[in-house]
Amino acid sequence: VPYYPWRDGCSPTAAGMVLGYWDTHGYSNFPSRDYLIDELAEAMGTDWPGNGATWPWNIDDGIETVCDTYNYPSFQGSNDYYVSWSEVKTEVNANRPFVLSMLNGGTAIGCSQDYGEHSVTCMGYYDGSTDYVLLHDTWSTTTTRYLAFGSWTGAMSTWVKYVTG
């Protein structure tokens, strides 16, 4: 999963990383990083220019709109308003990164700032005495972050799957 710096809002940037992953895994019609994020921001109705806020329930529709634009109608986005640990593991094990949108998100290991209301790209996990999601958070372009699973008031995942037939 590529690291993309914050642009136009965290949700379009996080979704851009997910589509950037698919771009390098056989679906190379997507545009360059910045143009892709710009298109996602518009399709999601992100407040940009402005504060970069996106209603989380618009993320899946925005992803599908952009996928359709680039002739990938078989990509489907779906919002899950309660993400479970087993779902995280299932998606990661199936090599499907996804967008995780947090309400009152906690602090990742090695960071000093809470995530608050923020969307990130989830692309891995650590299953141990404390379970962690591995994230690309749009704030760092070089560091994978570890965040304790459930260290938020609420979280929504946006799954992106290629559906055939």
mmCIF file of C-alpha atoms in Angstrom:
data_model
loop_
_atom_site.group_PDB
_atom_site.id
_atom_site.type_symbol
_atom_site.label_atom_id
_atom_site.label_comp_id
_atom_site.label_asym_id
_atom_site.label_seq_id
_atom_site.Cartn_x
_atom_site.Cartn_y
_atom_site.Cartn_z
ATOM 1 C CA VAL A 1 0.000 0.000 0.000
ATOM 2 C CA PRO A 2 1.562 3.317 -1.010
ATOM 3 C CA TYR A 3 2.083 6.169 1.448
ATOM 4 C CA TYR A 4 0.264 9.299 0.284
ATOM 5 C CA PRO A 5 0.559 12.639 2.097
ATOM 6 C CA TRP A 6 -2.619 14.382 3.242
ATOM 7 C CA ARG A 7 -4.265 16.173 0.311
ATOM 8 C CA ASP A 8 -7.812 17.563 0.069
ATOM 9 C CA GLY A 9 -8.849 15.670 3.231
ATOM 10 C CA CYS A 10 -7.996 12.490 5.098
ATOM 11 C CA SER A 11 -10.816 10.376 3.630
ATOM 12 C CA PRO A 12 -9.935 10.953 -0.042
ATOM 13 C CA THR A 13 -6.248 10.512 0.777
ATOM 14 C CA ALA A 14 -6.871 7.234 2.633
ATOM 15 C CA ALA A 15 -9.131 6.001 -0.194
ATOM 16 C CA GLY A 16 -6.457 7.075 -2.679
ATOM 17 C CA MET A 17 -3.962 4.790 -0.930
ATOM 18 C CA VAL A 18 -6.417 1.889 -1.203
ATOM 19 C CA LEU A 19 -6.924 2.505 -4.938
ATOM 20 C CA GLY A 20 -3.168 3.100 -5.292
ATOM 21 C CA TYR A 21 -2.681 -0.415 -3.952
ATOM 22 C CA TRP A 22 -5.057 -1.806 -6.577
ATOM 23 C CA ASP A 23 -3.325 0.288 -9.242
ATOM 24 C CA THR A 24 -0.113 -1.669 -8.590
ATOM 25 C CA HIS A 25 -1.957 -4.999 -8.472
ATOM 26 C CA GLY A 26 -3.321 -5.297 -11.991
ATOM 27 C CA TYR A 27 -5.730 -2.341 -12.201
ATOM 28 C CA SER A 28 -3.471 0.343 -13.640
ATOM 29 C CA ASN A 29 -6.050 2.644 -15.264
ATOM 30 C CA PHE A 30 -6.211 4.923 -12.206
ATOM 31 C CA PRO A 31 -4.678 8.401 -12.593
ATOM 32 C CA SER A 32 -1.629 9.739 -10.762
ATOM 33 C CA ARG A 33 -1.775 10.166 -6.974
ATOM 34 C CA ASP A 34 -2.739 13.849 -6.754
ATOM 35 C CA TYR A 35 -5.324 13.705 -9.526
ATOM 36 C CA LEU A 36 -6.803 10.532 -8.018
ATOM 37 C CA ILE A 37 -7.156 12.171 -4.592
ATOM 38 C CA ASP A 38 -8.664 15.301 -6.157
ATOM 39 C CA GLU A 39 -11.265 13.177 -7.946
ATOM 40 C CA LEU A 40 -12.052 11.195 -4.803
ATOM 41 C CA ALA A 41 -12.497 14.422 -2.820
ATOM 42 C CA GLU A 42 -14.962 15.728 -5.367
ATOM 43 C CA ALA A 43 -16.840 12.425 -5.612
ATOM 44 C CA MET A 44 -17.080 12.181 -1.798
ATOM 45 C CA GLY A 45 -18.293 15.756 -1.406
ATOM 46 C CA THR A 46 -15.272 16.639 0.715
ATOM 47 C CA ASP A 47 -15.129 20.218 2.003
ATOM 48 C CA TRP A 48 -12.191 21.245 -0.125
ATOM 49 C CA PRO A 49 -10.920 23.823 -0.309
ATOM 50 C CA GLY A 50 -11.934 24.135 3.282
ATOM 51 C CA ASN A 51 -11.250 21.940 6.276
ATOM 52 C CA GLY A 52 -11.069 18.652 4.342
ATOM 53 C CA ALA A 53 -14.037 17.094 6.153
ATOM 54 C CA THR A 54 -15.915 14.231 4.513
ATOM 55 C CA TRP A 55 -19.085 12.579 5.764
ATOM 56 C CA PRO A 56 -17.923 8.987 6.304
ATOM 57 C CA TRP A 57 -21.020 7.507 4.650
ATOM 58 C CA ASN A 58 -19.962 9.235 1.388
ATOM 59 C CA ILE A 59 -16.647 7.376 1.178
ATOM 60 C CA ASP A 60 -17.976 4.204 -0.468
ATOM 61 C CA ASP A 61 -19.995 6.085 -3.078
ATOM 62 C CA GLY A 62 -17.015 8.282 -3.916
ATOM 63 C CA ILE A 63 -14.773 5.257 -4.393
ATOM 64 C CA GLU A 64 -17.324 3.599 -6.668
ATOM 65 C CA THR A 65 -17.764 6.786 -8.708
ATOM 66 C CA VAL A 66 -14.024 7.054 -9.341
ATOM 67 C CA CYS A 67 -13.721 3.331 -10.089
ATOM 68 C CA ASP A 68 -16.558 3.598 -12.609
ATOM 69 C CA THR A 69 -14.844 6.603 -14.237
ATOM 70 C CA TYR A 70 -11.759 4.475 -14.887
ATOM 71 C CA ASN A 71 -13.736 1.504 -16.204
ATOM 72 C CA TYR A 72 -13.628 -0.612 -13.059
ATOM 73 C CA PRO A 73 -17.354 -1.056 -12.328
ATOM 74 C CA SER A 74 -16.635 -4.357 -10.552
ATOM 75 C CA PHE A 75 -14.991 -2.543 -7.644
ATOM 76 C CA GLN A 76 -17.539 -2.062 -4.910
ATOM 77 C CA GLY A 77 -17.230 0.037 -1.801
ATOM 78 C CA SER A 78 -19.324 -0.710 1.250
ATOM 79 C CA ASN A 79 -19.483 0.983 4.618
ATOM 80 C CA ASP A 80 -19.510 -1.093 7.776
ATOM 81 C CA TYR A 81 -20.626 1.013 10.716
ATOM 82 C CA TYR A 82 -19.151 -1.386 13.261
ATOM 83 C CA VAL A 83 -15.813 -2.913 12.376
ATOM 84 C CA SER A 84 -14.928 -6.123 14.200
ATOM 85 C CA TRP A 85 -11.502 -7.612 14.811
ATOM 86 C CA SER A 86 -12.388 -10.704 12.779
ATOM 87 C CA GLU A 87 -13.381 -8.499 9.818
ATOM 88 C CA VAL A 88 -10.056 -6.644 9.987
ATOM 89 C CA LYS A 89 -8.177 -9.935 9.885
ATOM 90 C CA THR A 90 -10.336 -11.312 7.066
ATOM 91 C CA GLU A 91 -9.807 -8.272 4.836
ATOM 92 C CA VAL A 92 -6.071 -7.992 5.512
ATOM 93 C CA ASN A 93 -5.549 -11.718 4.990
ATOM 94 C CA ALA A 94 -7.383 -11.397 1.656
ATOM 95 C CA ASN A 95 -4.965 -8.591 0.638
ATOM 96 C CA ARG A 96 -7.699 -5.946 0.671
ATOM 97 C CA PRO A 97 -6.637 -2.708 2.385
ATOM 98 C CA PHE A 98 -9.517 -0.535 3.533
ATOM 99 C CA VAL A 99 -10.403 2.891 4.895
ATOM 100 C CA LEU A 100 -10.911 3.134 8.660
ATOM 101 C CA SER A 101 -12.740 6.281 9.805
ATOM 102 C CA MET A 102 -12.521 6.950 13.533
ATOM 103 C CA LEU A 103 -14.510 9.024 15.989
ATOM 104 C CA ASN A 104 -12.308 10.096 18.903
ATOM 105 C CA GLY A 105 -9.461 7.931 17.644
ATOM 106 C CA GLY A 106 -6.664 7.202 20.099
ATOM 107 C CA THR A 107 -2.922 7.664 19.812
ATOM 108 C CA ALA A 108 -0.735 5.326 17.764
ATOM 109 C CA ILE A 109 2.470 3.936 19.244
ATOM 110 C CA GLY A 110 5.233 6.536 19.008
ATOM 111 C CA CYS A 111 2.862 9.428 18.304
ATOM 112 C CA SER A 112 1.924 12.296 20.580
ATOM 113 C CA GLN A 113 -1.329 13.325 18.904
ATOM 114 C CA ASP A 114 -4.672 11.511 19.071
ATOM 115 C CA TYR A 115 -6.279 10.728 15.742
ATOM 116 C CA GLY A 116 -9.581 12.279 16.791
ATOM 117 C CA GLU A 117 -11.946 12.347 13.808
ATOM 118 C CA HIS A 118 -9.688 10.929 11.127
ATOM 119 C CA SER A 119 -9.667 8.449 8.247
ATOM 120 C CA VAL A 120 -6.653 6.218 7.667
ATOM 121 C CA THR A 121 -5.729 3.274 5.470
ATOM 122 C CA CYS A 122 -5.652 -0.052 7.284
ATOM 123 C CA MET A 123 -3.360 -2.563 5.644
ATOM 124 C CA GLY A 124 -2.242 -4.904 8.394
ATOM 125 C CA TYR A 125 -2.688 -6.099 11.938
ATOM 126 C CA TYR A 126 -0.848 -7.516 14.895
ATOM 127 C CA ASP A 127 -2.717 -10.235 16.759
ATOM 128 C CA GLY A 128 -1.391 -10.532 20.314
ATOM 129 C CA SER A 129 -2.164 -9.814 23.943
ATOM 130 C CA THR A 130 -3.093 -6.364 22.635
ATOM 131 C CA ASP A 131 -4.471 -6.316 19.087
ATOM 132 C CA TYR A 132 -3.231 -3.569 16.784
ATOM 133 C CA VAL A 133 -4.266 -2.299 13.366
ATOM 134 C CA LEU A 134 -1.400 -1.244 11.103
ATOM 135 C CA LEU A 135 -2.084 2.046 9.388
ATOM 136 C CA HIS A 136 -0.897 4.550 6.853
ATOM 137 C CA ASP A 137 -2.323 7.649 8.477
ATOM 138 C CA THR A 138 -1.930 10.435 5.845
ATOM 139 C CA TRP A 139 0.347 12.322 8.271
ATOM 140 C CA SER A 140 3.528 10.339 7.619
ATOM 141 C CA THR A 141 4.790 9.252 4.223
ATOM 142 C CA THR A 142 7.317 6.791 5.638
ATOM 143 C CA THR A 143 5.996 5.196 8.829
ATOM 144 C CA THR A 144 3.459 2.451 9.376
ATOM 145 C CA ARG A 145 1.553 3.234 12.579
ATOM 146 C CA TYR A 146 0.334 0.740 15.181
ATOM 147 C CA LEU A 147 -2.951 1.639 16.870
ATOM 148 C CA ALA A 148 -4.613 -0.517 19.509
ATOM 149 C CA PHE A 149 -7.801 -1.955 18.055
ATOM 150 C CA GLY A 150 -10.838 -0.321 19.638
ATOM 151 C CA SER A 151 -9.015 2.776 20.880
ATOM 152 C CA TRP A 152 -11.809 4.968 19.577
ATOM 153 C CA THR A 153 -15.358 5.892 20.525
ATOM 154 C CA GLY A 154 -16.599 4.603 17.188
ATOM 155 C CA ALA A 155 -15.144 3.460 13.884
ATOM 156 C CA MET A 156 -16.460 2.734 10.440
ATOM 157 C CA SER A 157 -14.667 0.723 7.797
ATOM 158 C CA THR A 158 -15.066 1.141 4.073
ATOM 159 C CA TRP A 159 -14.307 -2.152 2.383
ATOM 160 C CA VAL A 160 -13.213 -2.101 -1.259
ATOM 161 C CA LYS A 161 -13.684 -5.373 -3.094
ATOM 162 C CA TYR A 162 -13.475 -6.517 -6.673
ATOM 163 C CA VAL A 163 -16.697 -8.400 -7.313
ATOM 164 C CA THR A 164 -17.096 -10.650 -10.332
ATOM 165 C CA GLY A 165 -20.208 -12.122 -11.877
#
